Amino acid sequence: NSFVTRTNTCGELRSAHVGQKVTLYGWVQYQRQGLFLVLRDFQGLTQIIIPQDEAHSHVKELLSNTPVESVVRVTGIVSPRPLGQENPKMPTGEIEVRAETAEILNSCKKLPFEIKDFIKKSEALRMQYRYLDLRSFQLQSNLRLRSHMVMRMREYLCNLHGFVDVETPTLFKRTPGGAKEFLVPSREAGKFYSLPQSPQQFKQLLMVGGLDRYFQVARCYRDEGSRPDRQPEFTQIDIEMSFVDQAGIQRLIEGLLQHSWPEERALIITPFPSMTYEEALAEYGTDKPDTRFGMKIMDISDVLRGSDIHFVQNALSYPHGSIRAICIPQGVRYLTSKDLESLKESAKSHFNQEIMEIIRRPDGSLKSLLTKFLGEKKQSELIHALNMEEDDVVLLAAGEHKQVCSALGTLRLLSANLLEAAGLALRDPTAFHFLWVVDFPLFLPKAENPTELESAHHPFTAPHPSDASLLYSDPTKVRSQHYDLVLNGSEVGGGSIRIHSAEQQRFVLEEVLKEDSKVLSHLIEALEFGAPPHGGIALGLDRLISLIVDAPSIRDVIAFPKSFRGRDLMGNAPDYITPEELEPYHIQVSWPLEEKEAKKN
């Protein structure tokens, strides 16, 4: 209560304060029949008793007619609640304040929605009136937890480990490859700034500059449209170190998270487990596995290799062909026929992958179109290989390794959702399973043109020391020194050891990625002036906090987020500007015909 005129907050009064005269400020949460009201501020709720005697009639009239969510000041005496009227659900439930004076500081007009967490509101309405939505307990709690964690992270990095907090520019130039960047016009005709998708180049240049350890709560930008876990502007905990290896970065991040982890959440155990990219794909069908539950993908190629099943033999005849499956526990009991059909349809529509189902009956026998091709011995081997119990359902896929694993990885997650919706507890909502994924490929074929390569991480990532020679002979086989941090199936961080040789950086850009290295001439030249070996990582702060508080979207942990389509519905941005305002930037807008007509009208 320092620096302000209140004596207490609405969340701190207890029995020990009985008899004290207090002054509270807050919003009217609720008012009942002119008898009492509940006052709310950032810290909690206090019940205010409205006086009924003639001497305080003006106070009664004022408080009885105050609209909900109006801002008021109340001065009164703290009193114990009458016996039997205590509210154990409220931290202040043992007391009430008997009002003596009151003042309406600002009256509230009719609300577009009630300020209560349990009231369902459309997200568009919440975005439009974000300043009202921020009054909810859940958003207040999320933002305060976020603030506390960032403060603890600063303490760990700067005070305990000598990192330097450096602000890097947000007006820069286009970076080749990676996500689309927002353009900012300049007053020089035809020239534009770009808003950086990360401070990547600057933090590497800080290492060349000898700062040794850099850190920043960095604002980043991507012109990609919004998804539940993406925003056009977002925040990273950005880190870079000189003379470090992958293990050093991993130990730093594990210590950082342990130090800043909220006390009210389940403890996290370090060191975090680690898994290679190939292992993650083979066992979970994704590079960001959710390890809170089993249902791993299993390779049953050897079990079925000698069978007479045509599609099995056809798949195994290819160089990267395999037969894999997932076993859904108690699938017969929890999944309907419609559920199983939807799973198979999902694999077909998203991966062009056919799925065969196998059910183990209560008598131990198998029910499947495959059983007529398999003798009792093979069926027994299959049951053993898949660890099938009674009423389990197996989803089997045959084909190219990566496609099969990706399809089954998606079905694994969809099946888990269906099982939990049907009442089977599979994933502990209070558990936090961190995982390092390492040894990514350095390059991947471009989706639109598989004969060309793109960086799996970014073009500044160093090759794995064991594969350095392959960079010049067969770059598709090179592993990288790229590492991702995964939490409960979501990527919350990514980093790498960087290329610190100008010659190697130029080769990657020009010969492998076919990019114009002149765009990065400043960075390449800097590497020629004694650049130290260095590496770093960036943690996605929005996504990390959303997982910790179990929010459905990162928009629930950002004070003023953009909508699903990347718009600010409260301030109506982006917005039109006049031709006169555009003139200094040498820009003219070419309007689509329908928008021309709309502007005329």
XYZ file of C-alpha atoms in Angstrom:
601
model
C 0.000 0.000 0.000
C 3.005 2.294 -0.362
C 2.588 5.514 -2.385
C -1.253 5.261 -2.455
C -4.104 6.649 -0.350
C -5.723 3.325 0.619
C -4.858 1.766 3.964
C -5.335 -1.833 2.791
C -6.120 -3.883 -0.291
C -9.371 -5.814 -0.674
C -7.571 -9.124 -0.261
C -5.571 -8.659 2.914
C -7.992 -7.982 5.811
C -8.255 -10.760 8.409
C -9.550 -11.261 11.986
C -6.403 -9.545 13.280
C -7.629 -6.283 11.703
C -10.978 -6.263 13.598
C -11.639 -2.846 15.116
C -9.352 -0.967 12.716
C -10.578 1.900 10.562
C -9.652 1.221 6.934
C -9.966 2.901 3.558
C -10.437 0.625 0.551
C -10.579 1.381 -3.156
C -11.923 -0.980 -5.811
C -14.634 -2.073 -8.194
C -18.136 -3.094 -7.141
C -18.262 -6.805 -7.922
C -21.761 -7.463 -6.554
C -24.490 -5.654 -4.624
C -27.474 -7.240 -2.852
C -30.708 -5.453 -1.976
C -28.993 -2.422 -0.484
C -27.649 -4.563 2.392
C -24.070 -5.272 1.364
C -21.727 -5.204 -1.600
C -18.501 -6.994 -2.513
C -15.555 -4.751 -3.365
C -12.782 -6.109 -5.612
C -9.268 -4.994 -6.418
C -6.185 -6.717 -7.855
C -5.612 -8.733 -4.683
C -9.047 -10.006 -3.739
C -12.539 -9.355 -2.392
C -13.952 -7.721 0.743
C -17.586 -7.663 1.858
C -18.840 -4.143 2.651
C -21.893 -3.771 4.925
C -24.103 -0.878 3.794
C -25.318 1.134 6.841
C -29.072 1.078 7.444
C -29.346 3.842 10.102
C -30.683 7.308 9.388
C -27.378 9.012 10.175
C -25.741 7.265 7.215
C -28.702 7.416 4.821
C -26.618 9.244 2.189
C -24.028 6.412 2.249
C -26.806 3.823 1.913
C -28.344 5.654 -1.043
C -24.977 6.062 -2.739
C -23.838 2.433 -2.400
C -27.271 0.885 -3.033
C -27.535 2.623 -6.410
C -23.950 2.233 -7.586
C -23.777 0.184 -10.830
C -21.682 -2.997 -10.839
C -18.018 -2.386 -11.889
C -18.096 1.237 -10.736
C -14.958 2.423 -8.936
C -15.582 3.470 -5.311
C -13.758 4.502 -2.159
C -15.094 3.128 1.134
C -13.965 4.002 4.663
C -15.246 1.933 7.590
C -14.552 -0.301 10.564
C -13.388 -3.934 10.210
C -15.846 -6.210 12.054
C -16.132 -9.983 12.513
C -18.883 -11.616 10.509
C -21.864 -12.889 12.527
C -21.471 -16.458 13.770
C -22.356 -18.951 11.017
C -22.020 -16.348 8.237
C -18.268 -16.789 7.676
C -17.219 -17.669 4.127
C -14.315 -20.168 4.148
C -14.003 -19.859 0.342
C -12.907 -16.206 0.679
C -9.516 -15.358 2.239
C -11.311 -12.355 3.823
C -14.338 -14.478 4.718
C -14.016 -14.050 8.476
C -14.521 -10.277 8.408
C -16.586 -7.509 6.823
C -16.183 -3.736 6.697
C -19.022 -1.586 8.052
C -19.074 1.441 5.761
C -19.057 4.930 7.336
C -18.220 7.065 4.290
C -18.124 6.314 0.581
C -17.455 8.044 -2.712
C -18.126 7.012 -6.296
C -14.909 7.792 -8.156
C -16.220 6.660 -11.544
C -19.583 5.163 -12.414
C -19.734 2.243 -14.874
C -22.152 2.195 -17.798
C -23.930 -0.977 -18.994
C -21.356 -3.737 -19.508
C -21.000 -5.735 -22.765
C -20.436 -8.859 -20.612
C -20.212 -9.807 -16.936
C -16.729 -9.701 -15.371
C -16.809 -13.277 -14.106
C -14.531 -16.161 -15.122
C -17.385 -18.660 -15.401
C -19.402 -16.486 -17.812
C -18.827 -17.650 -21.396
C -17.856 -14.801 -23.703
C -16.932 -14.888 -27.376
C -13.238 -14.313 -27.974
C -14.027 -11.455 -30.390
C -15.954 -9.653 -27.627
C -13.128 -10.280 -25.165
C -10.618 -8.812 -27.631
C -12.821 -5.793 -28.355
C -13.166 -4.960 -24.646
C -9.788 -6.274 -23.511
C -9.521 -3.685 -20.727
C -12.652 -5.237 -19.165
C -11.477 -8.800 -19.789
C -8.251 -7.953 -17.937
C -10.305 -7.486 -14.741
C -11.014 -11.234 -14.611
C -9.250 -13.225 -11.903
C -7.706 -15.661 -14.405
C -6.067 -13.044 -16.636
C -4.855 -11.100 -13.604
C -3.330 -14.294 -12.213
C -1.709 -15.219 -15.558
C -0.090 -11.812 -16.040
C 1.212 -11.667 -12.468
C 2.715 -15.154 -12.718
C 4.341 -14.137 -16.021
C 5.804 -10.998 -14.423
C 7.141 -12.988 -11.451
C 8.804 -15.596 -13.686
C 10.477 -12.956 -15.879
C 11.780 -11.213 -12.768
C 13.256 -14.480 -11.471
C 14.808 -15.185 -14.888
C 16.512 -11.765 -14.888
C 17.791 -12.472 -11.381
C 19.223 -15.866 -12.406
C 20.861 -14.661 -15.619
C 22.128 -11.204 -14.644
C 22.747 -11.437 -10.901
C 23.862 -15.055 -10.585
C 25.554 -15.750 -13.940
C 26.845 -12.444 -15.279
C 24.627 -12.011 -18.348
C 24.275 -8.532 -19.874
C 20.740 -7.343 -20.724
C 21.033 -5.637 -24.138
C 18.192 -4.133 -26.195
C 18.609 -4.777 -29.920
C 16.975 -2.813 -32.777
C 13.488 -3.585 -34.066
C 14.091 -1.721 -37.343
C 16.492 -3.775 -39.445
C 16.705 -5.427 -42.876
C 15.260 -8.576 -44.391
C 16.735 -11.910 -43.280
C 16.960 -14.598 -45.982
C 14.905 -17.750 -45.369
C 12.695 -18.381 -42.359
C 9.343 -16.776 -41.573
C 7.847 -13.845 -43.427
C 8.764 -10.490 -41.934
C 6.732 -7.303 -41.566
C 7.942 -4.438 -43.749
C 8.229 -0.842 -42.537
C 8.499 1.854 -45.253
C 11.246 4.464 -45.043
C 11.445 7.957 -46.533
C 13.991 6.684 -49.065
C 12.052 5.666 -52.184
C 11.841 1.897 -52.606
C 13.696 1.117 -49.358
C 12.092 -0.728 -46.438
C 13.016 -1.833 -42.969
C 12.001 -5.272 -41.684
C 10.825 -6.060 -38.177
C 13.121 -8.922 -37.072
C 11.607 -12.336 -36.408
C 14.310 -12.661 -33.717
C 17.455 -10.769 -32.630
C 19.524 -13.618 -34.149
C 22.094 -11.570 -36.067
C 22.478 -8.940 -33.343
C 23.138 -11.460 -30.591
C 25.810 -13.133 -32.696
C 27.368 -9.721 -33.377
C 27.368 -9.040 -29.619
C 29.483 -12.186 -29.198
C 31.883 -10.914 -31.879
C 31.918 -7.677 -29.868
C 33.181 -9.586 -26.821
C 30.151 -9.244 -24.494
C 30.476 -12.973 -23.706
C 26.953 -13.423 -22.260
C 23.843 -11.700 -23.625
C 20.211 -11.853 -22.569
C 17.030 -9.995 -23.556
C 13.282 -10.197 -23.082
C 12.925 -9.699 -26.825
C 9.920 -8.560 -28.848
C 9.751 -10.519 -32.115
C 7.555 -10.344 -35.215
C 6.305 -12.812 -37.843
C 3.877 -12.053 -40.649
C 2.332 -15.532 -40.659
C -1.236 -15.065 -39.463
C -2.334 -16.132 -36.003
C -2.836 -19.671 -34.666
C -3.702 -20.815 -31.138
C 0.019 -20.969 -30.313
C 1.226 -18.109 -32.557
C 0.925 -14.316 -32.620
C 2.272 -11.806 -35.174
C 4.163 -10.198 -32.268
C 5.485 -12.356 -29.472
C 8.119 -12.444 -26.727
C 11.263 -14.541 -26.386
C 13.740 -15.017 -23.577
C 16.729 -14.609 -25.888
C 20.171 -15.881 -24.829
C 23.650 -16.133 -26.387
C 27.010 -17.212 -24.920
C 30.601 -17.408 -26.136
C 32.872 -20.452 -25.672
C 29.955 -22.777 -24.923
C 28.804 -26.161 -26.209
C 25.360 -27.730 -26.462
C 25.575 -29.340 -23.010
C 26.439 -25.965 -21.459
C 23.367 -24.268 -22.956
C 21.160 -27.138 -21.789
C 22.467 -26.936 -18.196
C 21.936 -23.159 -18.192
C 18.287 -23.455 -19.314
C 17.525 -26.252 -16.858
C 18.893 -24.098 -14.032
C 17.023 -21.031 -15.313
C 13.684 -22.862 -15.340
C 14.243 -24.424 -11.924
C 15.106 -21.012 -10.442
C 12.108 -19.213 -11.958
C 9.543 -22.033 -11.687
C 6.354 -21.025 -9.780
C 6.299 -22.505 -6.276
C 2.627 -23.477 -6.578
C 3.315 -25.737 -9.578
C 4.686 -29.292 -9.510
C 8.455 -29.424 -9.119
C 10.550 -29.994 -12.242
C 13.385 -32.507 -12.130
C 16.701 -31.911 -13.872
C 18.538 -32.865 -15.981
C 15.782 -33.116 -18.580
C 15.758 -36.315 -20.658
C 17.110 -36.111 -24.195
C 16.105 -37.790 -27.455
C 17.424 -37.549 -31.010
C 15.242 -36.235 -33.832
C 15.229 -39.701 -35.459
C 14.158 -41.373 -32.187
C 11.376 -38.828 -31.669
C 10.041 -39.374 -35.175
C 10.268 -43.183 -34.927
C 8.600 -43.458 -31.490
C 6.211 -40.487 -31.451
C 5.842 -39.409 -35.096
C 6.828 -35.818 -34.315
C 9.830 -33.714 -33.296
C 7.906 -32.430 -30.265
C 6.711 -35.548 -28.413
C 4.218 -35.460 -25.563
C 5.872 -37.925 -23.178
C 3.178 -37.731 -20.481
C 1.621 -40.935 -21.814
C 2.695 -44.096 -23.632
C 1.102 -45.421 -26.838
C 4.480 -45.237 -28.588
C 4.786 -46.166 -32.254
C 6.109 -49.714 -32.595
C 7.974 -51.261 -35.525
C 6.360 -54.585 -36.463
C 8.051 -54.955 -39.864
C 9.936 -58.105 -38.797
C 6.784 -59.759 -37.425
C 4.918 -59.354 -40.729
C 7.860 -59.627 -43.125
C 7.196 -63.264 -44.055
C 3.402 -62.904 -44.367
C 1.352 -63.137 -47.574
C -0.258 -59.742 -47.126
C 0.191 -57.841 -50.403
C 0.258 -54.238 -49.073
C 2.753 -55.266 -46.372
C 5.179 -56.805 -48.854
C 4.701 -53.867 -51.211
C 5.619 -51.376 -48.459
C 8.663 -53.379 -47.367
C 9.985 -53.564 -50.920
C 10.853 -49.833 -50.816
C 14.200 -48.629 -49.350
C 12.555 -46.737 -46.464
C 9.431 -48.892 -46.161
C 8.193 -50.020 -42.762
C 5.159 -51.414 -40.939
C 4.339 -49.590 -37.715
C 1.466 -49.449 -35.265
C 0.131 -47.847 -32.095
C -1.858 -49.718 -29.451
C -4.825 -47.811 -27.958
C -5.457 -49.141 -24.429
C -9.078 -50.160 -23.794
C -9.990 -48.764 -27.213
C -13.020 -51.064 -27.562
C -14.446 -49.760 -24.294
C -13.784 -46.042 -24.801
C -13.901 -45.481 -28.588
C -16.965 -45.808 -30.800
C -16.991 -47.100 -34.387
C -17.469 -43.483 -35.459
C -14.320 -42.490 -33.514
C -12.248 -45.169 -35.251
C -13.559 -44.130 -38.667
C -12.689 -40.491 -37.941
C -9.130 -41.516 -37.008
C -8.718 -43.460 -40.245
C -10.208 -40.593 -42.257
C -7.792 -38.142 -40.630
C -4.790 -40.248 -41.679
C -6.173 -40.523 -45.210
C -6.976 -36.818 -45.671
C -3.845 -35.355 -44.050
C -1.179 -37.936 -44.931
C -2.732 -40.023 -47.747
C -2.113 -42.974 -45.427
C -4.360 -46.046 -45.184
C -4.892 -47.429 -41.664
C -5.787 -51.008 -40.708
C -7.354 -51.713 -37.302
C -6.815 -54.819 -35.135
C -8.963 -55.534 -32.057
C -8.200 -58.045 -29.312
C -11.415 -59.687 -28.170
C -12.151 -60.660 -24.531
C -11.386 -64.304 -25.427
C -7.873 -63.278 -26.533
C -8.429 -63.717 -30.282
C -7.852 -60.963 -32.866
C -10.511 -59.307 -34.986
C -9.135 -57.803 -38.201
C -9.138 -58.135 -41.976
C -5.516 -59.273 -41.563
C -6.187 -62.369 -39.469
C -7.120 -64.573 -42.448
C -3.567 -64.019 -43.772
C -1.929 -64.805 -40.428
C -1.603 -68.179 -38.740
C -1.991 -68.636 -34.995
C 1.753 -68.350 -34.450
C 1.980 -65.024 -36.309
C -1.063 -63.691 -34.462
C 0.547 -64.665 -31.160
C 3.808 -62.922 -32.196
C 1.817 -59.805 -33.141
C 0.002 -59.740 -29.778
C 3.349 -60.087 -27.975
C 5.119 -57.431 -30.090
C 2.320 -54.911 -29.505
C 1.739 -55.822 -25.814
C -1.975 -56.136 -26.589
C -4.428 -56.662 -23.731
C -8.133 -57.513 -23.961
C -10.210 -54.710 -25.593
C -7.116 -52.939 -26.954
C -7.294 -51.496 -30.472
C -4.250 -51.366 -32.731
C -3.937 -48.938 -35.650
C -1.480 -50.252 -38.252
C 0.128 -48.363 -41.150
C 2.444 -49.506 -43.942
C 4.520 -47.349 -46.274
C 7.389 -44.877 -46.356
C 8.941 -44.547 -42.877
C 8.518 -40.801 -42.323
C 4.955 -40.685 -43.685
C 3.870 -43.705 -41.628
C 5.383 -42.313 -38.423
C 3.929 -38.831 -38.969
C 0.443 -40.258 -39.570
C 0.583 -42.541 -36.508
C 2.007 -39.694 -34.392
C -1.038 -37.569 -35.228
C -3.421 -40.496 -34.556
C -1.687 -41.065 -31.198
C -2.587 -37.529 -30.075
C -6.107 -37.660 -31.525
C -6.703 -41.016 -29.806
C -5.519 -39.581 -26.489
C -8.018 -36.719 -26.850
C -10.845 -39.175 -27.590
C -9.920 -41.451 -24.673
C -9.834 -38.534 -22.236
C -13.125 -37.158 -23.567
C -14.625 -40.593 -22.876
C -13.376 -40.574 -19.272
C -10.004 -42.377 -19.330
C -7.346 -40.421 -17.396
C -4.281 -40.519 -19.633
C -2.329 -37.256 -19.229
C -1.827 -35.695 -15.811
C -2.827 -32.015 -16.226
C -0.525 -31.037 -13.328
C 2.561 -32.821 -14.742
C 5.324 -31.029 -16.658
C 7.410 -33.297 -18.888
C 10.404 -31.472 -20.371
C 12.447 -33.080 -23.132
C 15.472 -32.069 -25.206
C 15.306 -33.087 -28.871
C 18.752 -33.074 -30.506
C 20.620 -34.088 -33.671
C 18.198 -32.519 -36.122
C 19.108 -32.615 -39.806
C 20.921 -29.418 -40.808
C 18.896 -29.111 -44.036
C 15.483 -30.315 -45.246
C 14.036 -30.464 -48.772
C 11.774 -27.515 -49.546
C 8.089 -28.502 -49.493
C 7.366 -26.621 -52.736
C 10.519 -27.920 -54.506
C 12.110 -31.038 -52.928
C 15.222 -30.726 -55.135
C 16.189 -27.557 -53.238
C 17.240 -27.364 -49.582
C 16.309 -25.045 -46.722
C 17.645 -24.741 -43.186
C 15.842 -26.949 -40.655
C 16.563 -24.297 -37.982
C 18.182 -21.229 -39.560
C 21.183 -20.629 -41.862
C 23.527 -19.741 -38.969
C 23.359 -23.214 -37.326
C 26.657 -25.121 -37.189
C 26.941 -28.687 -38.503
C 27.499 -31.551 -36.067
C 31.292 -31.970 -35.608
C 31.076 -35.616 -36.743
C 29.354 -34.606 -39.991
C 31.350 -31.475 -40.882
C 33.022 -33.100 -43.915
C 29.639 -34.170 -45.341
C 28.643 -30.508 -45.598
C 30.710 -30.249 -48.784
C 29.935 -33.687 -50.256
C 26.377 -34.627 -49.186
C 24.652 -31.846 -47.173
C 21.376 -33.831 -46.929
C 23.102 -36.248 -44.516
C 24.501 -33.595 -42.174
C 23.169 -33.416 -38.632
C 23.127 -30.034 -36.938
C 24.035 -28.698 -33.516
C 20.404 -27.619 -33.141
C 18.425 -28.462 -30.010
C 14.768 -27.922 -29.142
C 13.173 -27.862 -25.701
C 9.760 -29.546 -25.616
C 7.187 -29.347 -22.803
C 4.133 -31.636 -22.819
C 4.215 -31.921 -26.609
C 4.805 -28.225 -27.383
C 8.070 -26.642 -28.464
C 8.964 -23.982 -25.878
C 12.524 -23.267 -26.946
C 15.002 -23.722 -29.740
C 18.639 -22.942 -30.223
C 21.936 -24.024 -31.716
C 25.681 -23.692 -31.726
C 26.407 -21.141 -34.486
C 28.745 -21.105 -37.436
C 31.665 -18.875 -36.457
C 33.704 -19.347 -39.638
C 33.049 -16.766 -42.383
C 34.105 -19.260 -45.061
C 31.679 -21.950 -43.827
C 28.839 -19.425 -43.446
C 29.342 -18.160 -46.998
C 29.386 -21.747 -48.341
C 26.106 -22.624 -46.580
C 24.347 -19.521 -47.884
C 25.635 -19.564 -51.473
C 26.277 -23.211 -52.328
C 23.721 -25.099 -50.238
C 20.806 -22.693 -49.754
C 21.406 -20.722 -53.007
C 20.853 -17.431 -51.157
C 22.466 -14.093 -51.947
C 25.115 -13.747 -49.239
C 25.415 -10.002 -49.894
C 22.266 -9.509 -47.766
C 24.317 -10.804 -44.823
C 27.656 -9.278 -45.785
C 27.846 -7.389 -42.464
C 27.570 -10.637 -40.468
C 29.986 -12.579 -42.685
C 32.515 -9.772 -42.490
C 32.155 -9.694 -38.691
C 33.008 -13.423 -38.565
C 36.339 -12.571 -40.280
C 37.406 -10.332 -37.371
C 38.063 -12.999 -34.739
C 34.579 -14.291 -33.921
C 34.535 -16.625 -30.885
C 32.741 -19.980 -30.982
C 29.255 -19.230 -29.661
C 25.754 -20.586 -29.270
C 22.406 -19.741 -27.776
C 18.733 -20.396 -27.420
C 15.400 -18.596 -27.313
C 12.521 -19.618 -25.050
C 9.018 -18.760 -26.245
C 7.779 -16.917 -23.173
C 4.108 -16.725 -24.235
C 3.878 -20.438 -24.973
C 5.797 -21.439 -21.832
C 3.500 -19.410 -19.558
C 0.359 -20.673 -21.328
C 1.418 -24.275 -20.637
C 2.238 -23.545 -16.999
C -1.217 -22.003 -16.362
C -2.972 -24.508 -18.677
C -4.418 -21.750 -20.887
C -6.128 -22.831 -24.130
C -4.255 -20.141 -26.101
C -1.213 -17.897 -25.717
C -3.679 -14.998 -26.085
C -4.684 -15.730 -22.481
C -1.217 -14.840 -21.157
C -0.666 -11.654 -23.227
C -2.149 -8.358 -22.010
C -3.140 -7.048 -25.458
C -2.982 -9.877 -28.012
C -4.036 -9.877 -31.638
C -7.090 -11.854 -32.772
C -6.964 -15.170 -34.625
C -6.570 -13.204 -37.880
C -3.872 -10.948 -36.471
C -6.099 -7.913 -35.856
C -6.404 -5.628 -32.844
C -10.186 -5.597 -32.410
C -10.032 -3.041 -29.595
C -8.160 -0.323 -31.512
C -9.186 -1.560 -34.987
C -5.640 -2.092 -36.254
C -4.359 -2.377 -38.918
C -6.254 0.631 -40.271
C -6.355 2.774 -43.384
C -4.228 5.901 -43.686
C -4.656 8.787 -46.108
C -2.707 9.257 -49.375
C -1.206 12.396 -47.829
C 0.237 10.353 -44.949
C 1.665 7.833 -47.427
C 3.295 10.441 -49.655
C 6.586 10.850 -47.697
C 7.118 7.085 -48.053
C 6.680 7.095 -51.867
C 3.875 4.521 -51.629
C 0.531 4.320 -53.409
C -2.113 1.737 -52.537
C -3.561 -0.345 -55.365
C -7.089 -1.148 -54.156
C -8.902 -4.390 -55.073
C -12.128 -3.518 -56.965
C -14.506 -4.574 -54.149
C -12.609 -2.440 -51.616
C -12.752 0.562 -53.992
C -16.529 0.243 -54.115
C -16.753 -0.175 -50.320
C -14.716 2.989 -49.743
C -16.929 4.939 -52.182
C -20.022 3.903 -50.235
